[in-house]
């Protein structure tokens, strides 16, 4: 079955770049997503990328997609303490339910 | 501001009790979902619904049922709560579009403790 894998923890210093990686197994995935969960809250969508794209940039966020290797990454430039959260990678085919990874806890120290 | 509202943020129940978790969305979304979130396990899909009175099992439906009598409301029911159902429960909704990105809007979560 489909699977989405992420490392569980990442620790960075304030001002550094953070890179959160994700691999997925379903080669027919149409969309890939990054969600953020702050403490005590639900998930909120950060960004998503269509599978025929290899990069998407939105302010401090850069998403890279390597479809051949089924690898997705989220880069956060100039990481701030407010970026501390759990980041979830997810994928789906159009019209189907999302499959989520287990989440990467990002810890930002000042 | 569009919303998914989970009426109970924190609940404490006893083993064997019947538990109702309520979720309401105001976006006229067709699709609604219930996930549970556990440390180290991420989000697991319990049930989802693509329309009123319609339901589909997710990956871990055992011990749960759902009700969708109105489009805006999707209820998760634990018929007889057990301690292994202690978890964070997340409700989400999205439009029913068969193409395009499936952007979920999540509620804030309901943290259930079963003693």
Short mmCIF file of C-alpha atoms in Angstrom, two decimals:
data_model
loop_
_atom_site.label_atom_id
_atom_site.label_comp_id
_atom_site.label_asym_id
_atom_site.label_seq_id
_atom_site.Cartn_x
_atom_site.Cartn_y
_atom_site.Cartn_z
CA UNK A 1 0.00 0.00 0.00
CA UNK A 2 0.91 3.64 -0.15
CA UNK A 3 3.33 4.96 2.44
CA UNK A 4 4.79 8.34 3.33
CA UNK A 5 8.00 8.49 5.38
CA UNK A 6 9.56 11.38 7.26
CA UNK A 7 12.28 11.71 9.85
CA UNK A 8 10.76 12.37 13.27
CA UNK A 9 12.90 15.22 14.59
CA UNK A 10 14.92 18.17 13.35
CA UNK A 11 16.71 20.73 15.48
CA UNK A 12 18.09 24.01 14.10
CA UNK A 13 19.31 27.37 15.33
CA UNK A 14 17.34 30.54 14.76
CA UNK A 15 18.36 32.17 11.48
CA UNK A 16 19.54 28.91 9.88
CA UNK A 17 17.72 27.12 7.08
CA UNK A 18 15.64 24.05 7.88
CA UNK A 19 15.16 21.22 5.42
CA UNK A 20 12.47 18.64 6.13
CA UNK A 21 12.50 15.59 3.90
CA UNK A 22 9.78 13.17 2.87
CA UNK A 23 9.62 10.08 0.68
CA UNK A 24 6.52 8.47 -0.71
CA UNK A 25 5.82 5.23 -2.52
CA UNK A 26 2.79 5.92 -4.72
CA UNK A 27 4.11 6.83 -8.16
CA UNK A 28 0.62 7.92 -9.24
CA UNK A 29 0.44 10.66 -6.60
CA UNK A 30 -0.96 13.79 -8.15
CA UNK A 31 -0.49 16.31 -5.37
CA UNK A 32 1.96 16.55 -2.51
CA UNK A 33 1.32 18.72 0.52
CA UNK A 34 3.01 20.21 3.54
CA UNK A 35 0.92 20.86 6.63
CA UNK A 36 2.03 22.54 9.86
CA UNK A 37 0.69 21.79 13.34
CA UNK A 38 1.43 24.21 16.15
CA UNK A 39 1.10 23.01 19.76
CA UNK A 40 -2.50 22.41 20.80
CA UNK A 41 -3.89 23.14 17.35
CA UNK A 42 -5.11 21.32 14.27
CA UNK A 43 -3.16 21.11 11.03
CA UNK A 44 -2.99 24.03 8.65
CA UNK A 45 -1.95 23.85 5.01
CA UNK A 46 1.43 25.45 4.29
CA UNK A 47 1.73 24.70 0.61
CA UNK A 48 1.19 22.01 -1.99
CA UNK A 49 2.76 21.10 -5.30
CA UNK A 50 1.36 19.43 -8.38
CA UNK A 51 3.32 16.38 -9.46
CA UNK A 52 4.36 17.83 -12.81
CA UNK A 53 6.26 20.62 -11.04
CA UNK A 54 9.71 20.26 -9.51
CA UNK A 55 9.84 23.39 -7.42
CA UNK A 56 7.53 25.88 -5.75
CA UNK A 57 8.57 28.93 -3.77
CA UNK A 58 6.43 30.98 -1.41
CA UNK A 59 8.27 33.63 0.63
CA UNK A 60 10.53 31.72 3.07
CA UNK A 61 9.26 28.33 1.93
CA UNK A 62 10.73 26.31 -0.95
CA UNK A 63 9.31 22.94 -1.95
CA UNK A 64 11.41 20.63 -4.10
CA UNK A 65 9.96 17.54 -5.74
CA UNK A 66 12.04 14.76 -7.28
CA UNK A 67 9.38 12.60 -8.86
CA UNK A 68 11.85 10.00 -10.11
CA UNK A 69 13.09 9.33 -6.57
CA UNK A 70 9.66 10.06 -4.99
CA UNK A 71 11.31 12.58 -2.70
CA UNK A 72 9.78 15.81 -1.44
CA UNK A 73 11.48 18.45 0.69
CA UNK A 74 10.44 21.62 2.47
CA UNK A 75 13.08 24.28 3.03
CA UNK A 76 12.39 27.08 5.49
CA UNK A 77 14.80 29.99 5.08
CA UNK A 78 15.81 32.13 8.08
CA UNK A 79 14.05 29.81 10.53
CA UNK A 80 12.39 31.57 13.46
CA UNK A 81 11.29 30.28 16.87
CA UNK A 82 7.70 30.66 15.65
CA UNK A 83 8.43 27.97 13.07
CA UNK A 84 8.72 25.39 15.85
CA UNK A 85 5.95 22.90 15.10
CA UNK A 86 5.22 19.49 13.63
CA UNK A 87 5.37 19.37 9.83
CA UNK A 88 3.42 16.74 7.95
CA UNK A 89 4.02 15.60 4.42
CA UNK A 90 0.98 14.18 2.60
CA UNK A 91 0.08 12.89 -0.85
CA UNK A 92 -2.93 11.86 -2.83
CA UNK A 93 -4.34 11.31 -6.25
CA UNK A 94 -6.99 13.80 -7.32
CA UNK A 95 -10.28 13.17 -5.53
CA UNK A 96 -8.93 10.64 -3.03
CA UNK A 97 -8.17 10.87 0.68
CA UNK A 98 -4.78 12.21 1.75
CA UNK A 99 -2.15 9.89 3.13
CA UNK A 100 -0.02 11.55 5.79
CA UNK A 101 3.48 10.90 7.04
CA UNK A 102 4.10 10.60 10.78
CA UNK A 103 5.28 14.20 11.05
CA UNK A 104 8.63 15.88 11.68
CA UNK A 105 8.99 17.88 14.90
CA UNK A 106 11.03 20.99 14.18
CA UNK A 107 12.71 22.56 17.20
CA UNK A 108 14.23 26.03 16.77
CA UNK A 109 16.63 27.28 19.40
CA UNK A 110 17.62 30.91 19.86
CA UNK B 1 -13.27 33.17 8.44
CA UNK B 2 -14.13 29.64 7.37
CA UNK B 3 -14.08 27.08 10.09
CA UNK B 4 -14.19 23.52 11.19
CA UNK B 5 -15.40 23.47 14.78
CA UNK B 6 -14.96 20.59 17.16
CA UNK B 7 -17.23 21.27 20.08
CA UNK B 8 -15.19 19.50 22.75
CA UNK B 9 -11.49 20.33 23.11
CA UNK B 10 -10.91 18.06 26.11
CA UNK B 11 -12.94 15.10 27.34
CA UNK B 12 -12.38 12.56 30.08
CA UNK B 13 -14.52 9.44 29.93
CA UNK B 14 -14.63 6.09 31.66
CA UNK B 15 -14.11 2.71 30.04
CA UNK B 16 -17.36 1.43 28.55
CA UNK B 17 -18.99 4.84 28.16
CA UNK B 18 -20.50 5.91 24.85
CA UNK B 19 -18.70 8.95 23.51
CA UNK B 20 -19.82 11.43 20.86
CA UNK B 21 -17.34 13.74 19.17
CA UNK B 22 -19.01 16.45 17.15
CA UNK B 23 -17.64 18.34 14.16
CA UNK B 24 -19.33 21.16 12.25
CA UNK B 25 -18.06 23.00 9.17
CA UNK B 26 -19.44 26.19 7.67
CA UNK B 27 -17.86 25.93 4.22
CA UNK B 28 -20.56 23.82 2.52
CA UNK B 29 -17.95 21.11 2.00
CA UNK B 30 -19.06 17.72 0.71
CA UNK B 31 -16.23 15.68 2.21
CA UNK B 32 -15.56 15.25 5.89
CA UNK B 33 -12.98 13.13 7.68
CA UNK B 34 -12.09 11.87 11.15
CA UNK B 35 -8.45 11.17 12.01
CA UNK B 36 -6.78 10.18 15.22
CA UNK B 37 -3.30 11.44 16.02
CA UNK B 38 -0.90 9.57 18.29
CA UNK B 39 2.77 10.33 19.04
CA UNK B 40 5.05 8.50 16.64
CA UNK B 41 2.11 7.25 14.56
CA UNK B 42 1.05 10.48 12.86
CA UNK B 43 -2.49 10.80 11.52
CA UNK B 44 -4.57 7.73 10.85
CA UNK B 45 -7.87 7.90 9.01
CA UNK B 46 -10.81 6.44 10.93
CA UNK B 47 -13.83 7.23 8.73
CA UNK B 48 -14.79 9.66 6.03
CA UNK B 49 -17.92 10.80 4.27
CA UNK B 50 -18.43 12.11 0.75
CA UNK B 51 -22.06 13.05 1.20
CA UNK B 52 -24.95 13.20 3.64
CA UNK B 53 -25.82 9.76 5.07
CA UNK B 54 -22.79 8.31 3.33
CA UNK B 55 -19.76 6.89 5.12
CA UNK B 56 -16.63 4.98 4.23
CA UNK B 57 -14.20 3.13 6.46
CA UNK B 58 -10.69 4.48 6.70
CA UNK B 59 -7.63 2.61 7.88
CA UNK B 60 -8.63 2.05 11.51
CA UNK B 61 -12.45 1.97 11.81
CA UNK B 62 -12.65 -0.74 14.50
CA UNK B 63 -14.34 0.48 17.66
CA UNK B 64 -15.78 3.56 15.95
CA UNK B 65 -18.86 4.55 14.01
CA UNK B 66 -19.93 7.82 12.40
CA UNK B 67 -23.06 9.73 11.56
CA UNK B 68 -23.64 12.33 8.82
CA UNK B 69 -27.30 13.37 8.98
CA UNK B 70 -26.62 16.91 7.77
CA UNK B 71 -24.03 18.17 5.33
CA UNK B 72 -22.33 20.41 7.84
CA UNK B 73 -22.09 17.92 10.71
CA UNK B 74 -20.01 14.74 11.02
CA UNK B 75 -20.07 12.89 14.32
CA UNK B 76 -17.64 10.26 15.54
CA UNK B 77 -19.08 7.73 17.98
CA UNK B 78 -17.24 5.42 20.33
CA UNK B 79 -19.88 2.86 21.29
CA UNK B 80 -17.93 1.57 24.29
CA UNK B 81 -14.81 3.59 25.00
CA UNK B 82 -11.60 1.74 25.82
CA UNK B 83 -8.29 3.01 27.17
CA UNK B 84 -6.56 2.41 23.83
CA UNK B 85 -8.86 5.02 22.33
CA UNK B 86 -7.19 7.73 24.40
CA UNK B 87 -5.94 10.04 21.67
CA UNK B 88 -6.24 13.35 19.87
CA UNK B 89 -9.09 13.28 17.35
CA UNK B 90 -8.99 15.62 14.38
CA UNK B 91 -11.90 16.43 12.08
CA UNK B 92 -11.31 17.86 8.61
CA UNK B 93 -13.34 18.84 5.57
CA UNK B 94 -12.79 19.62 1.91
CA UNK B 95 -14.76 20.28 -1.25
CA UNK B 96 -16.03 17.38 -3.30
CA UNK B 97 -14.05 18.25 -6.40
CA UNK B 98 -12.78 15.16 -8.21
CA UNK B 99 -9.87 17.06 -9.67
CA UNK B 100 -7.53 19.64 -8.26
CA UNK B 101 -5.69 19.68 -4.97
CA UNK B 102 -7.56 18.18 -2.04
CA UNK B 103 -6.94 20.92 0.54
CA UNK B 104 -8.18 19.86 3.95
CA UNK B 105 -9.33 22.34 6.59
CA UNK B 106 -8.84 20.94 10.06
CA UNK B 107 -10.54 21.58 13.35
CA UNK B 108 -8.49 22.30 16.47
CA UNK B 109 -8.83 18.74 17.73
CA UNK B 110 -10.53 16.92 20.58
CA UNK B 111 -8.25 15.34 23.16
CA UNK B 112 -9.99 12.31 24.64
CA UNK B 113 -8.77 10.51 27.75
CA UNK B 114 -10.40 7.20 28.63
CA UNK B 115 -9.82 6.05 32.21
#
